[in-house]
Amino acid sequence: MRVEAGTAELVEIPSVLERLSRRTRSETGKLMLQGMLPAVSVKSARERQDLLRSFMRYRDIRGEMTWDGRLKPLAPLFDSARETALLTGAELLQFRILIGLSKRIREDIRGAREEVPGIERLAEGIRDLEKELDRLQVISDDGQLYDHASKELAGIRSSLRDLTSRARAKCSELTSRANLAPMLQDRVVHFRKGRFALLVRVEDSGRFEGIAMDRSSSGKGVYIEPKEVVPLNNRIEILRGEEREEERRILSSLTAMLLEKESHIVETELALARIDVLHASAQFLDERNWILPELDDRSRFHFQNLWNPLIGQGCVPVSIHCGERFRQLVITGPNTGGKTVVLKSVAIAVFLALSGLPVPAAEGTLVGWIDYLAADIGDEQGIEQSLSTFSSHVRRIITMMEKAGRDSLLMLDELGAGTDPQEGAALGIAILEALKDRRSLVLATTHHNPIKRYALGSSGVETAGMEFDPVTLAPTFRLIMGIPGKSNALFIAERLGMPKNVIESAREHLLGEARTTEQIMSELFDKQAELESAGVAMAEERKELASLRRELEEKIKRINDRQEKIIGAADRRAREIMEEAERSAREMLSRLEGAAESAARKEYGKAKKDSQPLKERISRREESLAKKRIEREGIPQVGDSVRLGGTEAMGVVESIAGGKAGGGAGSMRGEAPLESLVKGRGRAAPAAERKAPTLHGPAPRGGASSV
């Protein structure tokens, strides 16, 4: 979607994005969200929504995605690296943090691919920087190089530690000498200007052999480097220089490595910023009044309980639609009644929806494809061109009309204002007619009665009004679709104490036709407001009834499930008893001979024949229960959690062929007829959480378990 220059600022989109960005956890994520642009197609917007849904499913299953709050933008560091070819250890640490986090996130995403379809798209852009990460492991968490950064550095630092220890020990030994101790201000080994020294009394400093370095802050002592320590200090200073050179060489090498991989690192940083944006978006979806709207290919919108996020809790939600029966909506009503807020709210919501972001509205909201969004709102003047307010608006509208097409959405605030009312109304009507020919979506606000009458009498144009409370003399900010807002000027003046003769005179000055039209519109507006209030009450009742119905259906389902389990268990037990009896009878027959065997076989045949009706009744009952389950829940699909009918055996469907499902849990596998399976709630659990055999009933005695 293209947004006309200046429109985002007019409808306050940057302020909304700034508020959303407060939920991000990194500066790069914050900047990405604040600079968010709408998708280039409805397909791309849907893909953004799908990615957000995948992120939320991941979070629901595995908890919050790995993150590191130490992330900082790398762009300034790359600028510095190109300029100096040398980054400090603390600066290189920022790269190690980002690359290390990206590795952990990519591993987490790979591990969740089976549980969260589509989650792998989150890892797109995270480049393989394993080698670079390995080399950066020489940087400690406080930004220092470890000794093992190179063999040379390890050797230098080892020598430094040895010499430092020797120099310190030598100084300590000097403080204990009987001939020197009285000259010392204290017996502490001091470190001054990078060299070990002792603090000698001023009066004894001329007799103490060594190099004077500095006076103490009190002036009573002189820091002197003892002559015995000078060679050690000299060697330490040389080694420190070698250490700095080696550190510089290592840091320079690491800097060059990162510059070579700049494009890959930037891609990775952007991928993490996108994840941070998804995190912020999910935070808003967790709240009550934010949703991901349905997206549509056609240019239209239908918002349910839309509210302006910049107003907050005090904002009265509006339900508004355009693009189906009509392509233009003309909104009228009192000043400060909320007309402009409605225009801004719609523009903000369309922008957010087509950016793949949450929208402050209720379920049932739909946003179609808009390829061009433009608005003319406010009283801004083109000061540089010395244009009047009216001229500034006209120039903006001309630009909008030149670019508008079938899939455009234009916001025209106070259409026809800023000039002679009669000419302004005529111009406003002509603009609406021109945009009507282009089939553009238009939301316009106005005070002009001719424009109201045009909207009432034109096909493809609808009216709406902002409600006004006659008792409090204040707007209610409710939008009433289908009826233009009524004029309240004379009513308000009368309520505020304007003399009756003045009010009557004003009414007489109104043209008869205009007065009649205004009265009719006023009555229609009041009636529509009553109907909407009644509709809200009915909607609440329907919502309550739907909730009760769902609750009742759940109870019935639980009863049916329990009944099926009881009947299934009883039928299974009956089968087991009959099968056990038949098996025992066959074993007994095998041991009989002669007349006894003949009589027993006759009795066995009669008993088997008598039990056949019971077996048939059990089979019919099982078929009936299976049919009801399928009608109620549908046939299980691959990936569904299932239970073997009449048992507690659970598992996952892994394949379907020939009317049978194959699958299991853990190392147990088997097959079962599709009609014998009961669908569980949700999709398959992670493999590590699956328990016991599935698609298997209780094992027949003496044989393997299989259905």
XYZ file of C-alpha atoms in Angstrom:
707
model
C 0.000 0.000 0.000
C 1.251 3.455 -0.936
C 0.660 6.265 1.550
C 0.457 9.834 0.251
C 3.169 12.157 1.547
C 2.041 13.826 4.761
C -0.930 11.516 5.275
C 0.727 9.364 7.945
C 1.449 12.484 10.004
C -2.065 13.890 9.488
C -3.740 10.759 10.860
C -1.008 10.309 13.535
C 0.300 6.925 12.394
C 3.871 7.673 13.636
C 2.508 8.275 17.151
C 0.701 4.919 17.076
C 3.813 3.077 15.869
C 5.844 4.775 18.594
C 3.416 3.451 21.218
C 3.587 -0.040 19.761
C 7.385 0.138 19.725
C 7.487 0.620 23.495
C 6.897 -3.133 23.810
C 10.060 -4.037 21.884
C 13.194 -5.138 23.736
C 15.911 -3.771 21.458
C 16.736 -0.480 19.800
C 16.802 -2.124 16.354
C 13.366 -3.661 16.925
C 12.062 -0.311 18.110
C 13.418 1.482 15.048
C 12.031 -1.187 12.719
C 8.542 -0.918 14.206
C 8.591 2.878 14.163
C 9.593 2.793 10.486
C 7.141 0.044 9.525
C 5.705 0.246 6.001
C 2.584 -1.557 4.745
C 2.907 -4.700 2.639
C 3.056 -4.413 -1.148
C 0.163 -6.851 -1.609
C -2.578 -8.514 0.385
C -0.680 -11.796 -0.011
C 2.376 -10.261 1.640
C 0.209 -8.826 4.446
C -1.273 -12.298 5.064
C 2.235 -13.769 5.207
C 3.147 -11.240 7.900
C 0.043 -12.217 9.862
C 0.857 -15.922 9.478
C 4.359 -15.303 10.797
C 2.929 -13.543 13.851
C 0.523 -16.436 14.451
C 3.424 -18.918 14.195
C 5.395 -16.844 16.702
C 2.460 -16.898 19.123
C 1.994 -20.664 18.715
C 5.698 -21.136 19.465
C 5.342 -19.005 22.569
C 2.252 -20.923 23.708
C 4.032 -24.275 23.353
C 7.607 -23.453 24.344
C 7.370 -20.179 26.235
C 9.085 -16.904 25.394
C 11.717 -17.124 22.692
C 15.355 -16.779 23.763
C 16.468 -13.154 23.990
C 19.381 -11.007 25.206
C 18.628 -7.579 26.612
C 22.198 -6.382 25.896
C 21.567 -6.002 22.148
C 22.556 -2.643 20.687
C 22.425 -1.298 17.098
C 25.493 -2.280 15.088
C 25.275 0.388 12.363
C 27.346 2.959 14.336
C 29.959 0.282 15.037
C 30.247 -0.579 11.341
C 30.699 3.132 10.576
C 33.487 3.313 13.158
C 35.089 0.100 11.858
C 35.201 1.429 8.294
C 36.749 4.676 9.516
C 39.370 3.338 11.958
C 39.688 -0.363 11.026
C 39.821 -1.020 14.763
C 37.004 -1.768 17.195
C 37.493 -2.035 20.941
C 36.828 -5.213 22.865
C 33.621 -3.710 24.287
C 32.439 -2.915 20.747
C 33.317 -6.387 19.469
C 31.364 -7.819 22.396
C 28.176 -6.379 20.847
C 28.779 -8.504 17.742
C 29.412 -11.596 19.851
C 26.139 -11.001 21.722
C 24.096 -10.618 18.519
C 25.641 -13.562 16.672
C 25.414 -15.781 19.752
C 21.740 -14.913 20.236
C 20.984 -15.548 16.565
C 22.558 -19.006 16.833
C 20.447 -19.920 19.873
C 17.257 -18.648 18.244
C 17.944 -20.574 15.038
C 18.521 -23.766 17.024
C 15.293 -23.210 18.992
C 13.340 -22.660 15.770
C 14.778 -25.804 14.169
C 13.717 -27.786 17.215
C 10.150 -26.482 16.982
C 9.474 -27.095 13.278
C 7.331 -30.180 13.854
C 5.295 -28.580 16.630
C 4.827 -25.187 14.971
C 4.349 -25.378 11.181
C 5.709 -22.284 9.451
C 7.977 -21.275 12.333
C 11.053 -21.875 10.159
C 10.262 -18.621 8.319
C 11.326 -16.798 11.474
C 14.869 -18.001 10.869
C 14.995 -16.553 7.354
C 17.699 -13.935 7.293
C 19.633 -15.439 10.216
C 22.907 -16.261 8.504
C 25.408 -18.927 9.469
C 28.125 -17.068 11.386
C 29.482 -19.994 13.418
C 33.109 -19.384 12.430
C 32.888 -15.709 13.282
C 31.258 -16.533 16.621
C 34.044 -18.991 17.449
C 36.678 -16.326 16.821
C 34.761 -13.783 18.911
C 34.805 -16.111 21.919
C 38.173 -14.568 22.818
C 36.193 -11.521 24.043
C 35.094 -11.704 27.681
C 31.742 -10.450 28.978
C 33.432 -7.260 30.171
C 34.914 -6.607 26.722
C 38.480 -7.724 27.466
C 40.615 -10.142 25.463
C 41.219 -13.509 27.102
C 44.828 -14.691 27.389
C 44.133 -17.478 24.898
C 43.261 -14.937 22.172
C 46.709 -15.798 20.773
C 49.822 -17.708 21.832
C 51.808 -14.475 21.758
C 49.354 -12.702 24.054
C 49.333 -15.630 26.458
C 53.158 -15.582 26.613
C 53.364 -11.821 27.105
C 50.775 -11.823 29.872
C 52.452 -14.759 31.601
C 55.759 -12.846 31.627
C 53.956 -9.727 32.829
C 52.402 -11.572 35.743
C 55.808 -12.997 36.710
C 57.613 -9.638 36.515
C 54.807 -7.816 38.294
C 54.936 -10.327 41.118
C 58.710 -9.965 41.388
C 58.578 -6.154 41.363
C 55.882 -6.086 44.023
C 57.823 -8.590 46.156
C 61.006 -6.526 45.826
C 59.218 -3.363 46.968
C 57.723 -5.226 49.915
C 61.162 -6.495 50.862
C 62.552 -2.932 50.794
C 59.840 -1.698 53.173
C 61.082 -4.227 55.719
C 64.739 -3.157 55.669
C 65.792 -1.548 58.914
C 67.767 1.215 57.224
C 64.917 2.184 54.885
C 61.756 1.690 56.953
C 62.160 4.932 58.992
C 62.279 6.953 55.769
C 58.914 5.664 54.496
C 55.586 7.480 54.904
C 53.889 4.058 54.897
C 54.713 0.461 54.099
C 52.368 0.192 51.111
C 53.602 -0.730 47.635
C 52.279 2.037 45.372
C 51.661 2.003 41.628
C 52.412 5.414 40.111
C 52.430 6.325 36.424
C 52.523 2.645 35.514
C 55.509 1.831 37.720
C 55.957 0.402 41.215
C 57.107 2.943 43.828
C 57.340 3.669 47.563
C 56.111 6.763 49.412
C 59.123 8.424 51.149
C 59.005 11.260 53.687
C 59.907 14.599 52.117
C 62.732 15.198 54.565
C 64.292 11.789 53.700
C 63.709 11.847 49.954
C 67.234 13.128 49.247
C 68.802 10.163 51.037
C 66.550 7.463 49.465
C 68.224 5.958 46.366
C 65.875 5.935 43.414
C 63.965 8.077 40.912
C 61.553 10.705 42.269
C 58.245 10.439 40.403
C 55.633 12.620 42.092
C 54.602 14.340 45.342
C 51.724 13.043 47.447
C 48.500 15.059 47.632
C 49.342 16.117 51.205
C 52.777 17.321 50.148
C 54.394 15.366 52.983
C 55.648 12.513 50.836
C 57.438 11.827 47.571
C 56.799 8.777 45.361
C 60.204 7.269 44.588
C 60.957 4.322 42.327
C 63.672 2.356 44.204
C 66.806 1.781 42.141
C 66.528 -1.991 42.735
C 63.092 -2.018 41.031
C 63.956 0.152 38.004
C 65.097 -2.763 35.752
C 61.941 -4.704 36.594
C 59.712 -1.674 35.935
C 61.476 -1.068 32.630
C 60.880 -4.635 31.535
C 57.232 -4.462 32.641
C 56.737 -1.291 30.595
C 58.242 -2.943 27.522
C 55.991 -5.975 27.938
C 52.940 -3.750 28.350
C 53.775 -2.105 25.049
C 54.077 -5.540 23.436
C 50.756 -6.512 25.026
C 49.036 -3.435 23.578
C 50.452 -4.143 20.133
C 49.323 -7.771 20.226
C 45.868 -6.772 21.464
C 45.635 -4.198 18.689
C 46.637 -6.809 16.114
C 43.951 -9.226 17.373
C 41.247 -6.546 17.561
C 42.169 -5.296 14.092
C 41.945 -8.827 12.695
C 38.529 -9.373 14.288
C 37.333 -6.000 12.970
C 38.413 -6.906 9.427
C 36.608 -10.248 9.735
C 33.352 -8.513 10.714
C 33.629 -5.975 7.904
C 33.954 -8.848 5.426
C 30.726 -10.330 6.810
C 28.893 -7.001 7.161
C 26.011 -7.882 4.821
C 25.411 -11.219 6.581
C 25.547 -9.602 10.009
C 23.146 -6.832 8.958
C 20.703 -9.440 7.598
C 20.921 -11.315 10.887
C 20.397 -8.134 12.897
C 17.288 -7.320 10.841
C 15.965 -10.860 11.349
C 16.283 -10.445 15.122
C 14.630 -7.021 14.885
C 11.675 -8.664 13.079
C 11.395 -11.196 15.894
C 11.387 -8.312 18.367
C 8.574 -6.644 16.383
C 6.608 -9.907 16.542
C 7.176 -9.995 20.305
C 5.772 -6.469 20.660
C 2.801 -7.327 18.418
C 2.048 -10.454 20.439
C 2.039 -8.349 23.606
C -0.798 -6.255 22.182
C -2.720 -9.307 20.985
C -2.600 -10.593 24.560
C -4.649 -7.579 25.546
C -8.411 -7.510 25.180
C -9.179 -5.094 22.369
C -6.514 -5.925 19.762
C -6.989 -8.516 17.022
C -5.543 -9.716 13.736
C -8.294 -8.862 11.238
C -9.396 -10.969 8.315
C -7.773 -9.702 5.118
C -9.593 -9.607 1.786
C -8.560 -9.097 -1.845
C -11.339 -6.570 -2.526
C -11.090 -2.902 -1.544
C -13.452 -2.670 1.410
C -13.433 -2.650 5.191
C -15.743 -3.584 8.031
C -14.586 -2.608 11.511
C -16.259 -3.893 14.655
C -15.824 -1.734 17.761
C -12.869 0.158 16.337
C -11.147 2.567 18.717
C -8.298 5.022 18.488
C -5.217 3.807 20.426
C -4.037 7.380 20.997
C -7.169 8.187 22.998
C -7.077 5.046 25.114
C -9.735 3.864 27.525
C -11.878 6.985 27.082
C -12.367 6.302 23.378
C -15.895 5.284 22.354
C -15.579 2.399 19.851
C -17.327 2.669 16.487
C -18.523 0.038 14.046
C -18.106 1.286 10.499
C -17.996 -0.264 7.042
C -17.584 0.783 3.422
C -16.984 -0.852 0.057
C -19.808 -3.376 -0.204
C -23.204 -1.707 -0.855
C -21.590 1.715 -1.131
C -18.140 3.156 -1.917
C -18.559 6.542 -0.233
C -19.539 7.339 3.355
C -20.437 10.906 4.353
C -20.269 11.533 8.119
C -21.973 14.519 9.712
C -22.490 15.732 13.250
C -21.557 18.447 15.762
C -18.147 20.051 16.086
C -15.819 18.096 18.412
C -18.261 15.210 18.036
C -15.636 12.730 16.899
C -15.929 12.873 13.100
C -12.225 13.513 12.558
C -11.303 10.858 15.129
C -13.325 8.323 13.109
C -11.391 9.179 9.931
C -8.060 8.907 11.727
C -9.049 5.648 13.437
C -9.990 4.018 10.120
C -6.776 5.198 8.438
C -4.655 3.954 11.359
C -6.408 0.570 11.411
C -6.072 0.063 7.639
C -2.369 0.930 7.849
C -1.791 -1.471 10.759
C -3.800 -4.302 9.167
C -1.971 -4.108 5.832
C 1.341 -3.977 7.710
C 0.500 -7.333 9.317
C 0.171 -5.699 12.749
C -2.631 -5.996 15.338
C -5.620 -3.669 15.033
C -7.538 -2.041 17.937
C -10.914 -3.573 17.109
C -13.156 -6.551 17.874
C -13.417 -9.962 16.220
C -15.395 -9.898 12.990
C -13.285 -7.055 11.606
C -12.332 -7.302 7.925
C -9.866 -5.172 5.967
C -9.609 -5.401 2.193
C -6.732 -4.469 -0.060
C -6.043 -0.729 -0.334
C -3.305 0.262 -2.780
C -3.326 4.003 -2.016
C -4.161 5.808 1.235
C -4.480 9.599 1.356
C -6.052 12.092 3.734
C -6.911 15.781 3.820
C -7.370 16.599 7.488
C -6.795 19.695 9.610
C -6.246 23.400 9.097
C -2.633 23.378 7.956
C -1.441 26.123 5.605
C 1.209 25.961 2.931
C 3.241 28.848 4.392
C 6.112 28.534 1.929
C 3.756 29.009 -1.018
C 1.793 31.752 0.809
C -1.418 29.822 0.202
C -4.626 30.192 2.176
C -6.083 27.330 4.187
C -8.643 26.667 1.458
C -6.019 26.651 -1.291
C -3.859 24.260 0.696
C -6.750 21.793 1.039
C -7.677 22.105 -2.644
C -4.113 21.403 -3.749
C -3.963 18.324 -1.551
C -7.315 17.049 -2.873
C -6.191 17.616 -6.479
C -3.135 15.423 -5.838
C -5.324 12.762 -4.245
C -7.763 12.778 -7.189
C -4.930 12.437 -9.705
C -3.599 9.312 -7.963
C -6.876 7.734 -6.826
C -8.158 4.520 -8.362
C -10.527 1.662 -7.639
C -8.500 0.334 -4.699
C -7.793 3.738 -3.120
C -9.048 4.998 0.250
C -9.391 8.770 0.615
C -10.167 10.687 3.811
C -11.752 14.137 3.278
C -12.298 16.076 6.488
C -14.782 18.998 6.459
C -15.382 18.732 2.713
C -16.287 22.108 1.209
C -15.198 24.130 4.237
C -13.002 27.230 4.222
C -14.916 29.195 1.585
C -18.421 30.414 0.712
C -20.837 27.704 2.010
C -22.809 27.500 -1.231
C -19.749 27.245 -3.462
C -17.975 24.982 -0.996
C -20.916 22.558 -0.931
C -21.125 22.544 -4.733
C -17.397 21.859 -5.022
C -17.649 19.104 -2.408
C -20.446 17.359 -4.325
C -18.474 17.615 -7.579
C -15.402 16.079 -5.896
C -17.483 13.174 -4.560
C -19.000 12.591 -8.011
C -15.561 12.573 -9.661
C -14.244 10.069 -7.111
C -17.407 8.015 -7.519
C -16.570 7.608 -11.214
C -13.146 6.275 -10.183
C -14.800 3.759 -7.796
C -12.512 4.956 -4.973
C -13.403 4.371 -1.338
C -14.132 7.746 0.283
C -14.777 8.747 3.887
C -15.833 12.387 4.104
C -17.075 14.640 6.898
C -19.134 17.787 6.341
C -21.503 20.343 7.852
C -23.091 21.314 4.534
C -26.748 20.303 4.091
C -26.462 20.122 0.257
C -23.748 17.478 0.649
C -25.953 15.622 3.160
C -28.841 15.659 0.670
C -26.515 14.497 -2.113
C -25.416 11.556 0.021
C -29.018 10.656 0.872
C -30.142 10.705 -2.758
C -27.172 9.121 -4.546
C -26.594 5.437 -5.200
C -23.317 4.067 -3.933
C -23.169 6.730 -1.211
C -24.134 6.214 2.444
C -24.515 8.598 5.345
C -23.615 8.348 9.012
C -23.962 10.726 11.922
C -22.260 11.413 15.226
C -24.742 11.234 18.098
C -25.432 14.256 20.336
C -26.890 14.102 23.863
C -29.682 16.729 24.164
C -29.613 16.486 27.963
C -25.914 17.125 28.584
C -25.503 19.243 25.414
C -22.419 17.156 24.641
C -21.487 14.689 21.897
C -21.598 10.993 22.805
C -19.001 10.128 20.101
C -21.226 7.248 18.924
C -21.400 6.738 15.165
C -24.864 5.946 13.769
C -24.616 4.342 10.326
C -27.304 5.036 7.722
C -28.586 8.410 8.985
C -26.911 11.833 8.670
C -26.190 13.712 11.870
C -28.778 16.309 12.736
C -28.102 20.015 13.255
C -28.279 21.093 16.892
C -27.394 24.794 16.651
C -30.884 26.164 17.371
C -31.563 23.511 20.012
C -28.333 24.282 21.869
C -28.921 28.034 21.635
C -32.394 27.596 23.091
C -31.159 25.379 25.942
C -28.453 27.906 26.759
C -31.035 30.681 27.209
C -31.297 32.396 23.845
C -34.578 34.410 23.801
C -37.471 32.461 22.286
C -38.316 35.224 19.823
C -34.783 35.016 18.420
C -35.051 31.220 18.070
C -38.447 31.482 16.362
C -37.130 34.149 14.018
C -34.198 31.917 13.134
C -36.530 29.029 12.354
C -38.600 31.262 10.089
C -35.483 32.344 8.242
C -34.751 28.712 7.412
C -36.044 27.852 3.960
C -39.161 25.734 4.147
C -37.685 22.823 2.211
C -34.453 22.908 4.164
C -36.361 23.048 7.436
C -38.555 20.094 6.496
C -35.539 18.090 5.371
C -33.688 18.877 8.585
C -36.693 17.842 10.684
C -37.042 14.559 8.792
C -33.318 13.830 9.163
C -33.506 14.670 12.864
C -36.412 12.260 13.397
C -34.673 9.559 11.375
C -31.467 10.030 13.361
C -33.304 9.680 16.689
C -35.120 6.572 15.452
C -31.874 5.030 14.161
C -30.180 5.729 17.492
C -33.020 3.931 19.297
C -32.776 0.980 16.918
C -28.992 0.759 17.404
C -29.388 0.784 21.180
C -31.957 -1.994 20.908
C -29.630 -3.845 18.546
C -26.789 -3.653 21.063
C -29.048 -5.101 23.761
C -30.166 -7.895 21.418
C -26.552 -8.618 20.491
C -25.675 -8.996 24.177
C -28.608 -11.378 24.638
C -27.554 -13.402 21.590
C -24.007 -13.523 22.939
C -25.265 -14.807 26.297
C -27.505 -17.394 24.605
C -24.611 -18.530 22.412
C -22.459 -18.945 25.508
C -25.168 -21.000 27.234
C -25.591 -23.099 24.098
C -21.855 -23.807 23.913
C -21.853 -24.751 27.588
C -24.812 -27.100 27.084
C -23.201 -28.678 24.014
C -20.009 -29.271 26.018
C -21.990 -30.958 28.787
C -23.853 -33.145 26.278
C -20.559 -34.054 24.626
C -19.009 -35.019 27.961
C -22.065 -37.176 28.768
C -21.927 -38.832 25.326
C -18.191 -39.459 25.667
C -18.696 -41.024 29.095
C -21.599 -43.122 27.825
C -19.519 -44.314 24.879
C -16.665 -45.280 27.189
C -18.989 -47.221 29.511
C -20.766 -49.017 26.653
C -17.479 -49.677 24.872
C -15.922 -51.113 28.016
C -18.992 -53.305 28.655
C -19.045 -54.577 25.076
C -15.342 -55.280 25.204
C -15.723 -57.190 28.466
C -18.625 -59.188 27.012
C -16.512 -60.136 23.997
C -13.653 -61.186 26.270
C -15.968 -63.381 28.372
C -17.446 -65.075 25.283
C -14.019 -65.547 23.695
C -12.669 -66.983 26.972
C -15.639 -69.331 27.238
C -15.188 -70.517 23.645
C -11.465 -71.048 24.177
C -12.084 -73.049 27.368
C -14.744 -75.126 25.603
C -12.395 -75.927 22.720
C -9.679 -76.994 25.150
C -12.159 -79.233 26.984
C -13.377 -80.807 23.712
C -9.821 -81.624 22.737
C -9.498 -83.743 25.887
C -12.812 -85.710 25.485
C -13.340 -88.931 23.510
C -16.197 -91.010 22.181
C -19.811 -90.334 23.186
C -18.811 -87.686 25.697
C -17.065 -85.698 22.975
C -20.083 -85.948 20.641
C -22.485 -84.736 23.304
C -20.151 -81.926 24.315
C -19.706 -80.747 20.722
C -23.466 -80.644 20.288
C -23.826 -78.566 23.445
C -20.944 -76.285 22.345
C -22.581 -75.652 18.944
C -25.889 -74.769 20.626
C -24.171 -72.326 23.047
C -22.235 -70.690 20.225
C -25.424 -70.265 18.209
C -27.215 -68.750 21.226
C -24.405 -66.195 21.750
C -24.395 -65.053 18.111
C -27.272 -62.508 18.506
C -25.369 -60.881 21.386
C -22.233 -60.596 19.244
C -24.260 -59.037 16.436
C -25.868 -56.533 18.809
C -22.404 -55.513 20.089
C -21.115 -55.078 16.508
C -24.153 -52.984 15.516
C -23.744 -50.822 18.611
C -20.032 -50.272 17.862
C -20.861 -49.295 14.262
C -23.568 -46.898 15.456
C -21.255 -45.220 17.981
C -18.499 -44.905 15.381
C -20.913 -43.313 12.887
C -22.102 -40.779 15.480
C -18.506 -39.885 16.366
C -17.608 -39.262 12.740
C -20.727 -37.134 12.189
C -19.943 -35.123 15.307
C -16.162 -34.769 15.087
C -15.164 -35.685 11.545
C -12.671 -38.282 10.348
C -9.242 -38.028 12.024
C -6.453 -36.576 9.873
C -2.680 -37.096 9.877
C -1.219 -35.297 12.879
C -4.371 -35.543 15.022
C -4.230 -36.848 18.577
C -6.694 -39.765 18.824
C -8.122 -42.241 21.321
C -9.193 -45.789 20.494
C -12.977 -45.817 20.954
C -14.068 -47.181 24.334
C -10.516 -47.194 25.720
C -8.003 -44.779 27.216
C -5.295 -45.706 24.670
C -3.989 -42.449 23.125
C -1.742 -41.779 20.160
C -1.049 -39.785 17.023
C -2.194 -40.539 13.458
C 0.911 -40.763 11.268
C -0.584 -42.235 8.076
C -3.954 -43.096 6.521
C -4.495 -45.787 3.890
C -7.320 -48.163 2.988
C -9.673 -46.834 5.650
C -7.128 -47.498 8.385
C -4.944 -45.173 10.429
C -1.357 -46.001 11.256
C 0.579 -44.454 14.093
C 1.397 -44.739 17.740
C 3.441 -43.239 20.525
C 7.057 -43.791 21.466
C 8.253 -47.111 20.089
C 4.738 -48.642 19.886
C 3.043 -48.721 16.462
C -0.126 -50.220 15.048
C -3.178 -49.803 12.806
C -6.872 -49.324 13.519
C -10.003 -48.624 11.432
C -10.634 -44.882 11.112
C -14.185 -45.260 12.427
C -12.877 -46.743 15.685
C -10.870 -43.621 16.568
C -12.003 -40.630 18.621
C -10.328 -37.301 17.846
C -8.524 -35.759 20.823
C -8.193 -32.053 21.537
C -5.523 -30.195 19.567
C -2.714 -31.478 17.426
C 0.030 -33.884 18.370
C 2.096 -33.266 21.481
C 5.890 -33.094 21.246
C 7.407 -36.520 20.768
C 9.058 -36.455 24.178
C 5.667 -35.989 25.837
C 3.773 -38.824 24.110
C 3.008 -41.766 26.335
C 2.310 -45.465 26.043
C 0.938 -47.334 23.031
C -1.656 -45.812 20.724
C -4.011 -47.245 18.133
C -3.844 -50.412 20.277
C -6.548 -51.806 22.516
C -5.972 -54.096 25.495
C -3.845 -57.051 24.342
C -5.762 -60.338 23.891
C -4.559 -62.939 26.341
C -1.635 -64.836 24.974
C -1.159 -62.624 21.940
C 0.179 -59.295 20.725
C -1.833 -56.129 21.100
C -3.427 -55.067 17.816
C -6.740 -53.748 16.558
